[in-house]
Amino acid sequence: MPVGPRPGDPKITPALVAEHGLTPEEFERLRAMLGREPTFTELGIVSALWSEHCSYKHSRPLLRTLPTKAPWVLQGPGENAGVIAVGDGLAVAFKIESHNHPSAVEPYQGAATGVGGILRDVFTMGARPIALLNSLRFGSLDVPRVRYLLAGVVKGIGDYGNCVGIPTVAGEVVFDEAYEGNPLVNAMCVGLMREDELIRAVAEGVGNPIIAVGARTGRDGIHGASFASEDLTESSDAKRPRVQVGDPFTEKLLLEASLELIRSGHIVAIQDMGAAGLTSSSAEMAARGDVGVTIDVTKVPVREAGMTPYEILLSESQERMLVVARRGHERAVVDVLRKWDLEAAVIGEVIEEPVYRVTEGPRVVAEFPGTRLVTDCPVYEPEARESEAIRALRERDVHATAELAEERNATWTLERLLSSPTIASKEWIFAQYDSTVRTGTVVGPGGDAAVIRLRGTDRALTLKTDCNGRYVYLDPRVGGRIAVAEAARNVACTGARPLAITNCLNFGNPRRPEVYFQLREAIAGMGEACRALDTPVTGGNVSLYNESPAGAVYPTPVIGMVGLIESLDHITRVPFRQPGDTVVLLGEPTDELGGTEYLSRIHGVVAGAPPRMDLERERALIAALLEAIQAGVVRSAHDCSEGGLAVALAECTIADREAMRGATIDLAAWSELPARALLFGEAQSRVVVSSPDPARVMAVAERHGVPAFEIGRVTRDPSLRIATRDRTIDAPLARLASSYYDAIAARMRRGPAQTAVAEQHPSIATV
């Protein structure tokens, strides 16, 4: 039957095409593919699948340069989540994705549905989710709307994860004016499975039925993928209806039903109806299997009367999956779903004819040849050119920045940095998350990385998200390297060998040469670090158009790192524990101040070259640290990052608030360095460890070519003393702890942010 417009469909005009986010050239590409004028339904389908969010049309060539293979990688990019082997027949599925734009206009549901979507990406691989992480970016907490956004996002993450019963175990939160108009909300999920339980979203088997399972389809979230592929503007709040509405209780039922289906043998493929809903899930499964499919929208269970094919196909209603079942097993699939109080309906089938066809009863409303709907998506490689203004900032001599009078008292500077929201304890945030449900959490939020026990073994996983967008802004290639290296270093500080990464690339408008330059260079830097550290990329997400009228966010390629601890005895934590232990610095200070939290927080300056990243030195540091931990001569370990060595030492003394330990530190050996670079510079490849046997630590470091220095002792005295050539820090731990632990809570008490969120979204009872 020929394809034709439906009664009541709008006429296809240049204005309607532009409203759907297609350029005139892309519309002509669509017409050429079809050999005729598209229907309104076909226009909607292509607007979603060719959106940046679904097609990666500006990033695909760059992503192909990343390393993706290793003996332990079972599934790399191209599926719902990456999967790696971790021994004993066990495998780990993991993925990170963004929900930035939805969270900017509706923070509670935007964040909640981001969690729901990433959970589905993992359990569709056959893995049971065991941990959630997040990576968040906001503007200054002095701004009331930022406090409102933070409160809503945190509540959305907490309510959804707590209700489904998956612990939120780690994350990172950065506050900077660069994110004020466009917050970043990235969610990561990690799941556990047996290697032989891996399933892929590949449609196959002519005659096999296609079944919609889970929640009914509504009108919420229509054009969500397109919304995520455009800049935020002052009118973006009007697009609130494009934000999906989540139901974590249905998600829990869907999780259990999906895992039962996967293990039952009744299905051959399963896919989340995420961005672009039924359209993307059906088209992508068909493309992966190189088969044709037909979908009848009248058979899709809906929750609103009068829904059109356009609405049904593009709805992003949550808690829905698409299944390809084995022919003759339809009743068994329906029975599994009914057992979990969920719906299942046969809505189509895999066909031999190489087409993607959508019908409304007997009427064909959309038809595309073969798999070209996915494979013919345009790909762009625009001009890349560094911003001259940013180049000038990087080349600025930040050492000429005049010190404040207060800085003669280095204790003042340390306390100011500890109270910086980016550095300060995130306890106000993670206290709203259940981090211990499922009882596998060994090290939860607040450490360098989370540690999750692998049940039935003597091993554990270490999980971390990380990125310093300020570094990437000033030098994207160096910043990309550092993002990977710091995530690996944090994982190693717990005693784990870094294995693989997922990434979420948050950038501005790629059509602007300076933004595409940042994207290209950051990906190149990430690739260099992943190759040097043997941490292949198993998948991820690209989130572009993170801009508001104030400009683009800092380029923020967030890294989600997974590592493996071979023995629970090797788990290492941040706090100093035993008075008398020697404090050893692995790595060495440098005269670098560019891009530091010190310059930004104390002087309001974002400039200078970010710290150098020597990847061979980083690799050697991680190897030495792990050898020393496995030899049993490291009592604690902590990465030096934002705030520099002084902040890292302070965090070691106060990280365990119930058992704080003091320290006496002598840094006079670096008398040639300016005190502020020595104390607050952010030189890379450094870890502070405490040890009962420093001689063995030093010997291990020497064997790996890693500089190592005995710099002090852990004490019972409740204070931190750090001496340099001309500065002394002498601070009671109680004062440092107050600066560190109270900073965010004090700012959140300034306004009605929490009250407003609570009134809009009454608390959901947690499981």
Coordinates of N, CA and C in Angstrom, one line a residue, residues 303-487:
R303 N -2.0 5.3 27.0 CA -2.7 5.7 28.2 C -3.6 7.0 28.0
E304 N -3.5 7.5 26.7 CA -4.3 8.7 26.4 C -5.1 8.4 25.1
A305 N -6.3 8.7 25.0 CA -7.1 8.5 23.8 C -6.7 9.5 22.7
G306 N -6.9 9.0 21.4 CA -6.6 9.8 20.3 C -5.2 10.1 19.9
M307 N -4.3 9.3 20.4 CA -2.9 9.6 20.1 C -2.6 9.2 18.6
T308 N -1.8 10.1 18.0 CA -1.5 9.9 16.6 C -0.3 9.0 16.4
P309 N 0.0 8.4 15.2 CA 1.2 7.7 15.0 C 2.4 8.5 15.4
Y310 N 2.4 9.8 15.0 CA 3.5 10.7 15.3 C 3.8 10.7 16.8
E311 N 2.8 10.8 17.6 CA 2.9 10.9 19.0 C 3.4 9.6 19.6
I312 N 2.8 8.5 19.2 CA 3.1 7.2 19.7 C 4.6 6.8 19.4
L313 N 5.0 7.2 18.2 CA 6.4 6.8 17.8 C 7.4 7.7 18.5
L314 N 7.1 8.9 18.8 CA 8.1 9.8 19.4 C 8.0 10.0 20.9
S315 N 6.9 9.5 21.5 CA 6.8 9.6 23.0 C 8.0 9.0 23.7
E316 N 8.5 9.7 24.7 CA 9.5 9.1 25.5 C 9.0 8.8 26.9
S317 N 7.8 8.3 27.0 CA 7.2 7.8 28.3 C 8.2 6.8 28.8
Q318 N 8.3 6.8 30.1 CA 9.4 6.0 30.8 C 8.9 4.6 31.1
E319 N 9.9 3.8 31.5 CA 9.7 2.4 32.0 C 9.0 1.6 30.9
R320 N 9.6 1.7 29.6 CA 9.1 0.8 28.5 C 10.3 0.2 27.9
M321 N 10.0 -1.0 27.3 CA 11.0 -1.8 26.6 C 10.4 -2.3 25.3
L322 N 11.3 -2.6 24.4 CA 10.9 -3.3 23.1 C 11.6 -4.6 23.1
V323 N 10.8 -5.7 22.8 CA 11.4 -7.0 22.8 C 11.2 -7.7 21.5
V324 N 12.2 -8.4 21.0 CA 12.0 -9.3 19.9 C 11.9 -10.7 20.5
A325 N 10.7 -11.3 20.4 CA 10.5 -12.7 21.0 C 10.7 -13.8 19.9
R326 N 10.9 -15.0 20.3 CA 10.9 -16.1 19.4 C 9.5 -16.4 19.0
R327 N 9.3 -16.7 17.7 CA 8.0 -16.9 17.2 C 7.4 -18.2 17.9
G328 N 6.1 -18.0 18.4 CA 5.5 -19.0 19.1 C 5.6 -18.9 20.6
H329 N 6.4 -17.9 21.1 CA 6.7 -17.7 22.5 C 5.9 -16.5 23.0
E330 N 5.0 -15.9 22.2 CA 4.4 -14.7 22.6 C 3.6 -14.8 23.9
R331 N 2.9 -15.9 24.1 CA 2.1 -16.1 25.3 C 3.0 -16.2 26.5
A332 N 4.2 -16.8 26.4 CA 5.1 -17.0 27.5 C 5.6 -15.6 27.9
V333 N 5.9 -14.7 26.9 CA 6.4 -13.4 27.2 C 5.3 -12.6 28.0
V334 N 4.1 -12.7 27.5 CA 3.0 -12.0 28.1 C 2.8 -12.4 29.5
D335 N 2.9 -13.7 29.8 CA 2.7 -14.3 31.1 C 3.8 -13.8 32.1
V336 N 5.0 -13.7 31.6 CA 6.1 -13.1 32.5 C 5.7 -11.7 32.9
L337 N 5.3 -10.9 31.9 CA 5.0 -9.5 32.2 C 3.8 -9.4 33.1
R338 N 2.8 -10.2 32.9 CA 1.6 -10.2 33.8 C 2.0 -10.6 35.2
K339 N 2.9 -11.5 35.4 CA 3.4 -11.9 36.7 C 3.9 -10.7 37.5
W340 N 4.5 -9.7 36.8 CA 5.0 -8.5 37.4 C 4.1 -7.3 37.2
D341 N 2.8 -7.6 37.0 CA 1.8 -6.5 36.9 C 2.1 -5.5 35.8
L342 N 2.7 -6.0 34.7 CA 3.0 -5.1 33.6 C 2.4 -5.6 32.3
E343 N 2.3 -4.7 31.3 CA 1.6 -5.1 30.1 C 2.6 -5.5 29.0
A344 N 2.1 -6.3 28.1 CA 2.9 -6.7 26.9 C 1.9 -6.9 25.8
A345 N 2.3 -6.3 24.6 CA 1.5 -6.4 23.4 C 2.3 -6.6 22.2
V346 N 1.9 -7.5 21.3 CA 2.6 -7.7 20.1 C 2.2 -6.5 19.1
I347 N 3.2 -5.8 18.7 CA 2.9 -4.6 17.9 C 3.5 -4.7 16.5
G348 N 4.3 -5.8 16.2 CA 4.9 -5.9 14.9 C 5.7 -7.1 14.7
E349 N 6.5 -7.2 13.7 CA 7.3 -8.4 13.5 C 8.5 -8.1 12.6
V350 N 9.5 -9.0 12.7 CA 10.7 -8.9 11.8 C 10.2 -9.5 10.5
I351 N 10.6 -8.8 9.4 CA 10.1 -9.2 8.1 C 11.3 -9.3 7.1
E352 N 11.1 -10.1 6.1 CA 12.2 -10.3 5.1 C 12.4 -9.1 4.2
E353 N 11.3 -8.4 3.9 CA 11.4 -7.2 3.0 C 12.3 -6.2 3.7
P354 N 13.3 -5.6 3.0 CA 14.2 -4.7 3.6 C 13.7 -3.3 3.7
V355 N 12.7 -3.1 4.6 CA 12.1 -1.8 4.9 C 11.8 -1.7 6.4
Y356 N 11.7 -0.4 6.7 CA 11.2 0.0 8.1 C 9.9 0.6 7.8
R357 N 8.8 -0.1 8.3 CA 7.5 0.3 7.9 C 6.6 0.5 9.2
V358 N 5.9 1.6 9.2 CA 4.9 1.9 10.3 C 3.5 2.0 9.7
T359 N 2.6 1.2 10.3 CA 1.2 1.3 9.8 C 0.3 1.8 11.0
E360 N -0.8 2.3 10.5 CA -1.9 2.6 11.5 C -3.1 1.8 11.0
G361 N -3.2 0.5 11.5 CA -4.1 -0.4 11.0 C -3.7 -0.7 9.5
P362 N -4.6 -0.6 8.6 CA -4.2 -0.9 7.2 C -3.4 0.2 6.5
R363 N -3.4 1.4 7.1 CA -2.8 2.5 6.4 C -1.3 2.6 6.7
V364 N -0.4 2.7 5.7 CA 1.0 2.9 5.9 C 1.3 4.4 6.1
V365 N 1.8 4.7 7.2 CA 2.1 6.1 7.6 C 3.6 6.5 7.5
A366 N 4.4 5.5 7.4 CA 5.9 5.8 7.3 C 6.5 4.5 6.7
E367 N 7.5 4.8 5.8 CA 8.2 3.6 5.3 C 9.6 4.1 4.7
F368 N 10.6 3.5 5.2 CA 12.0 3.8 4.8 C 12.7 2.6 4.2
P369 N 13.5 2.8 3.2 CA 14.2 1.7 2.6 C 15.3 1.1 3.5
G370 N 15.2 -0.2 3.6 CA 16.3 -0.9 4.3 C 16.6 -0.4 5.7
T371 N 17.8 -0.3 6.0 CA 18.2 0.3 7.3 C 18.8 1.7 7.2
R372 N 18.4 2.4 6.0 CA 19.0 3.7 5.7 C 18.6 4.8 6.7
L373 N 17.4 4.5 7.3 CA 17.0 5.5 8.3 C 18.1 5.7 9.4
V374 N 18.8 4.7 9.7 CA 19.9 4.8 10.7 C 21.3 5.0 10.0
T375 N 21.5 4.2 8.9 CA 22.9 4.3 8.3 C 23.1 5.5 7.4
D376 N 22.0 6.1 6.9 CA 22.2 7.3 6.1 C 22.1 8.6 6.8
C377 N 22.2 8.6 8.1 CA 22.2 9.8 8.9 C 23.4 10.7 8.5
P378 N 23.2 12.0 8.3 CA 24.4 12.8 7.9 C 25.5 12.9 8.9
V379 N 26.7 13.0 8.5 CA 27.8 13.1 9.4 C 28.6 14.4 9.0
Y380 N 29.0 15.2 10.0 CA 29.6 16.5 9.8 C 31.0 16.5 10.4
E381 N 31.9 17.1 9.8 CA 33.2 17.4 10.3 C 33.5 18.9 10.1
P382 N 32.9 19.8 10.9 CA 33.0 21.2 10.6 C 34.4 21.8 10.9
E383 N 34.6 23.0 10.7 CA 35.9 23.7 10.9 C 36.2 23.7 12.4
A384 N 37.4 23.4 12.8 CA 37.9 23.5 14.2 C 38.9 24.5 14.3
R385 N 38.7 25.5 15.2 CA 39.6 26.6 15.4 C 39.6 27.0 16.8
E386 N 40.8 27.1 17.4 CA 40.8 27.5 18.8 C 40.5 28.9 19.0
S387 N 39.7 29.2 20.1 CA 39.4 30.6 20.4 C 40.7 31.4 20.8
E388 N 40.8 32.5 20.1 CA 42.0 33.3 20.5 C 41.9 33.9 21.9
A389 N 40.7 34.1 22.4 CA 40.5 34.6 23.7 C 41.0 33.6 24.7
I390 N 40.6 32.3 24.5 CA 41.1 31.2 25.4 C 42.6 31.0 25.3
R391 N 43.1 31.1 24.1 CA 44.5 31.0 24.0 C 45.3 32.0 24.8
A392 N 44.7 33.2 24.7 CA 45.4 34.3 25.5 C 45.3 34.1 27.0
L393 N 44.1 33.5 27.5 CA 44.0 33.1 28.9 C 45.1 32.1 29.3
R394 N 45.2 31.1 28.4 CA 46.2 30.0 28.7 C 47.6 30.5 28.8
E395 N 47.9 31.5 28.0 CA 49.3 32.0 27.9 C 49.6 33.1 28.9
R396 N 48.5 33.5 29.7 CA 48.7 34.5 30.7 C 49.6 34.0 31.8
D397 N 50.5 34.9 32.3 CA 51.4 34.6 33.4 C 50.6 34.7 34.7
V398 N 50.1 33.6 35.2 CA 49.3 33.7 36.5 C 50.2 33.8 37.7
H399 N 51.5 33.6 37.6 CA 52.3 33.8 38.7 C 52.4 35.3 39.1
A400 N 52.1 36.1 38.1 CA 52.1 37.6 38.4 C 50.9 38.0 39.2
T401 N 49.9 37.1 39.4 CA 48.7 37.5 40.2 C 49.2 37.9 41.6
A402 N 48.8 39.1 42.0 CA 49.3 39.5 43.3 C 48.6 38.8 44.5
E403 N 49.4 38.4 45.5 CA 48.8 37.7 46.6 C 48.0 38.7 47.5
L404 N 46.9 38.2 48.0 CA 46.2 39.0 49.0 C 46.9 39.1 50.3
A405 N 46.6 40.1 51.1 CA 47.2 40.3 52.4 C 46.9 39.1 53.3
E406 N 45.7 38.6 53.2 CA 45.3 37.5 54.0 C 46.1 36.2 53.8
E407 N 46.7 36.1 52.6 CA 47.4 34.9 52.2 C 48.7 34.8 53.0
R408 N 49.2 35.8 53.6 CA 50.4 35.6 54.4 C 50.1 34.6 55.5
N409 N 48.8 34.5 55.9 CA 48.3 33.4 56.8 C 47.8 32.3 55.9
A410 N 48.7 31.3 55.7 CA 48.3 30.2 54.7 C 47.1 29.4 55.3
T411 N 46.9 29.4 56.6 CA 45.8 28.7 57.2 C 44.5 29.3 56.7
W412 N 44.5 30.6 56.5 CA 43.3 31.3 56.0 C 42.9 30.8 54.6
T413 N 44.0 30.7 53.8 CA 43.8 30.2 52.4 C 43.3 28.8 52.4
L414 N 43.9 27.9 53.2 CA 43.4 26.5 53.3 C 42.0 26.4 53.7
E415 N 41.6 27.2 54.7 CA 40.2 27.1 55.1 C 39.2 27.6 54.1
R416 N 39.6 28.6 53.3 CA 38.8 29.1 52.2 C 38.6 28.1 51.2
L417 N 39.7 27.4 50.8 CA 39.6 26.3 49.8 C 38.8 25.1 50.3
L418 N 38.9 24.8 51.6 CA 38.1 23.6 52.1 C 36.6 24.0 52.1
S419 N 36.3 25.2 52.2 CA 34.9 25.6 52.1 C 34.4 25.9 50.7
S420 N 35.3 25.9 49.7 CA 34.8 26.0 48.4 C 33.9 24.9 48.0
P421 N 32.6 25.1 47.5 CA 31.7 24.0 47.3 C 32.2 22.9 46.4
T422 N 33.1 23.2 45.5 CA 33.7 22.2 44.6 C 34.5 21.2 45.4
I423 N 35.3 21.7 46.4 CA 36.2 20.9 47.2 C 35.4 20.4 48.5
A424 N 34.6 21.2 49.1 CA 33.9 20.8 50.3 C 33.2 19.5 50.3
S425 N 33.0 18.9 51.5 CA 32.3 17.7 51.6 C 30.9 17.8 50.9
K426 N 30.5 16.7 50.2 CA 29.2 16.7 49.5 C 28.2 15.9 50.4
E427 N 28.5 15.9 51.7 CA 27.6 15.1 52.6 C 26.1 15.5 52.5
W428 N 25.9 16.9 52.4 CA 24.5 17.3 52.3 C 23.8 16.7 51.1
I429 N 24.6 16.4 50.0 CA 24.0 15.8 48.8 C 23.9 14.3 49.0
F430 N 25.0 13.6 49.3 CA 24.9 12.1 49.3 C 24.1 11.5 50.5
A431 N 23.9 12.4 51.6 CA 23.1 11.9 52.7 C 21.6 11.6 52.2
Q432 N 21.2 12.2 51.1 CA 19.9 12.0 50.6 C 19.8 10.7 49.7
Y433 N 20.9 10.0 49.5 CA 21.0 8.8 48.7 C 21.1 7.6 49.6
D434 N 20.5 6.5 49.3 CA 20.8 5.3 50.0 C 22.0 4.6 49.3
S435 N 23.1 4.6 50.0 CA 24.3 4.1 49.5 C 24.7 2.7 49.9
T436 N 23.9 2.1 50.8 CA 24.2 0.8 51.3 C 23.2 -0.3 51.1
V437 N 22.0 0.1 50.4 CA 21.1 -1.0 50.1 C 21.7 -2.0 49.2
R438 N 21.3 -3.3 49.4 CA 21.9 -4.4 48.7 C 23.2 -4.9 49.5
T439 N 23.6 -4.1 50.5 CA 24.7 -4.5 51.4 C 26.0 -4.9 50.7
G440 N 26.3 -4.4 49.5 CA 27.6 -4.7 48.9 C 28.6 -3.6 48.9
T441 N 28.1 -2.4 49.5 CA 29.0 -1.2 49.5 C 30.0 -1.3 50.6
V442 N 31.3 -1.3 50.2 CA 32.4 -1.3 51.2 C 32.9 0.1 51.4
V443 N 33.1 0.9 50.4 CA 33.5 2.3 50.5 C 32.4 3.1 49.7
G444 N 31.7 3.9 50.4 CA 30.6 4.7 49.7 C 31.0 6.1 49.4
P445 N 30.1 7.0 49.3 CA 30.4 8.4 48.9 C 31.3 9.1 49.9
G446 N 32.1 9.9 49.3 CA 33.0 10.7 50.2 C 34.5 10.3 50.0
G447 N 34.8 9.1 49.5 CA 36.1 8.7 49.3 C 36.7 9.0 47.9
D448 N 37.9 8.6 47.6 CA 38.4 8.8 46.3 C 37.6 8.1 45.2
A449 N 37.0 6.9 45.5 CA 36.2 6.2 44.6 C 35.4 5.2 45.5
A450 N 34.3 4.7 44.9 CA 33.4 3.7 45.6 C 34.0 2.3 45.4
V451 N 33.8 1.5 46.4 CA 34.2 0.1 46.3 C 32.9 -0.8 46.6
I452 N 32.6 -1.7 45.7 CA 31.5 -2.6 45.8 C 32.0 -4.1 45.8
R453 N 31.6 -4.8 46.8 CA 32.0 -6.2 46.9 C 31.4 -7.1 45.8
L454 N 32.2 -8.0 45.2 CA 31.6 -9.0 44.3 C 31.2 -10.2 45.1
R455 N 30.0 -10.4 45.3 CA 29.5 -11.5 46.2 C 30.0 -12.8 45.8
G456 N 30.4 -13.6 46.7 CA 30.9 -15.0 46.5 C 32.3 -15.0 46.0
T457 N 33.0 -13.9 46.1 CA 34.4 -13.8 45.7 C 35.2 -13.0 46.8
D458 N 36.5 -13.0 46.6 CA 37.3 -12.2 47.5 C 37.7 -10.9 46.8
R459 N 36.9 -10.5 45.8 CA 37.3 -9.3 45.0 C 36.2 -8.2 45.1
A460 N 36.6 -7.1 44.5 CA 35.6 -6.0 44.6 C 35.8 -5.1 43.4
L461 N 34.8 -4.4 43.0 CA 34.9 -3.3 42.0 C 35.1 -2.0 42.6
T462 N 35.9 -1.2 41.9 CA 36.0 0.3 42.2 C 35.4 1.1 41.1
L463 N 34.6 2.1 41.5 CA 33.9 2.9 40.5 C 34.1 4.4 40.8
K464 N 34.2 5.2 39.7 CA 34.5 6.6 39.9 C 34.1 7.4 38.7
T465 N 33.6 8.6 38.9 CA 33.4 9.6 37.8 C 34.3 10.8 38.1
D466 N 34.8 11.4 37.0 CA 35.7 12.5 37.2 C 35.9 13.3 35.9
C467 N 36.1 14.6 36.1 CA 36.5 15.5 35.1 C 36.7 16.9 35.7
N468 N 37.7 17.6 35.2 CA 38.0 19.0 35.6 C 37.7 19.8 34.3
G469 N 36.5 20.4 34.2 CA 36.2 21.2 33.0 C 37.0 22.4 32.8
R470 N 37.5 23.0 33.8 CA 38.3 24.2 33.7 C 39.6 23.9 33.0
Y471 N 40.2 22.7 33.3 CA 41.4 22.3 32.6 C 41.1 22.2 31.1
V472 N 40.0 21.5 30.8 CA 39.6 21.2 29.4 C 39.4 22.5 28.6
Y473 N 38.8 23.5 29.3 CA 38.5 24.8 28.7 C 39.8 25.5 28.4
L474 N 40.8 25.4 29.2 CA 42.1 26.1 29.0 C 43.0 25.4 28.0
D475 N 42.9 24.1 28.0 CA 43.7 23.3 27.1 C 43.0 21.9 26.9
P476 N 42.1 21.8 25.9 CA 41.3 20.6 25.8 C 42.0 19.3 25.7
R477 N 43.2 19.3 25.0 CA 43.9 18.0 24.9 C 44.5 17.6 26.2
V478 N 45.1 18.5 26.9 CA 45.7 18.2 28.2 C 44.6 17.9 29.2
G479 N 43.5 18.7 29.1 CA 42.4 18.4 30.0 C 41.7 17.0 29.8
G480 N 41.7 16.6 28.5 CA 41.1 15.3 28.2 C 42.0 14.2 28.8
R481 N 43.3 14.4 28.7 CA 44.3 13.4 29.3 C 44.1 13.3 30.8
I482 N 44.0 14.5 31.4 CA 43.9 14.5 32.9 C 42.6 13.9 33.4
A483 N 41.5 14.1 32.7 CA 40.2 13.5 33.1 C 40.3 12.0 33.2
V484 N 41.0 11.3 32.2 CA 41.1 9.9 32.3 C 42.1 9.5 33.4
A485 N 43.3 10.2 33.4 CA 44.3 9.9 34.4 C 43.9 10.1 35.8
E486 N 43.1 11.1 36.1 CA 42.7 11.3 37.5 C 41.7 10.3 37.9
A487 N 40.8 9.9 37.0 CA 39.9 8.9 37.3 C 40.6 7.6 37.6

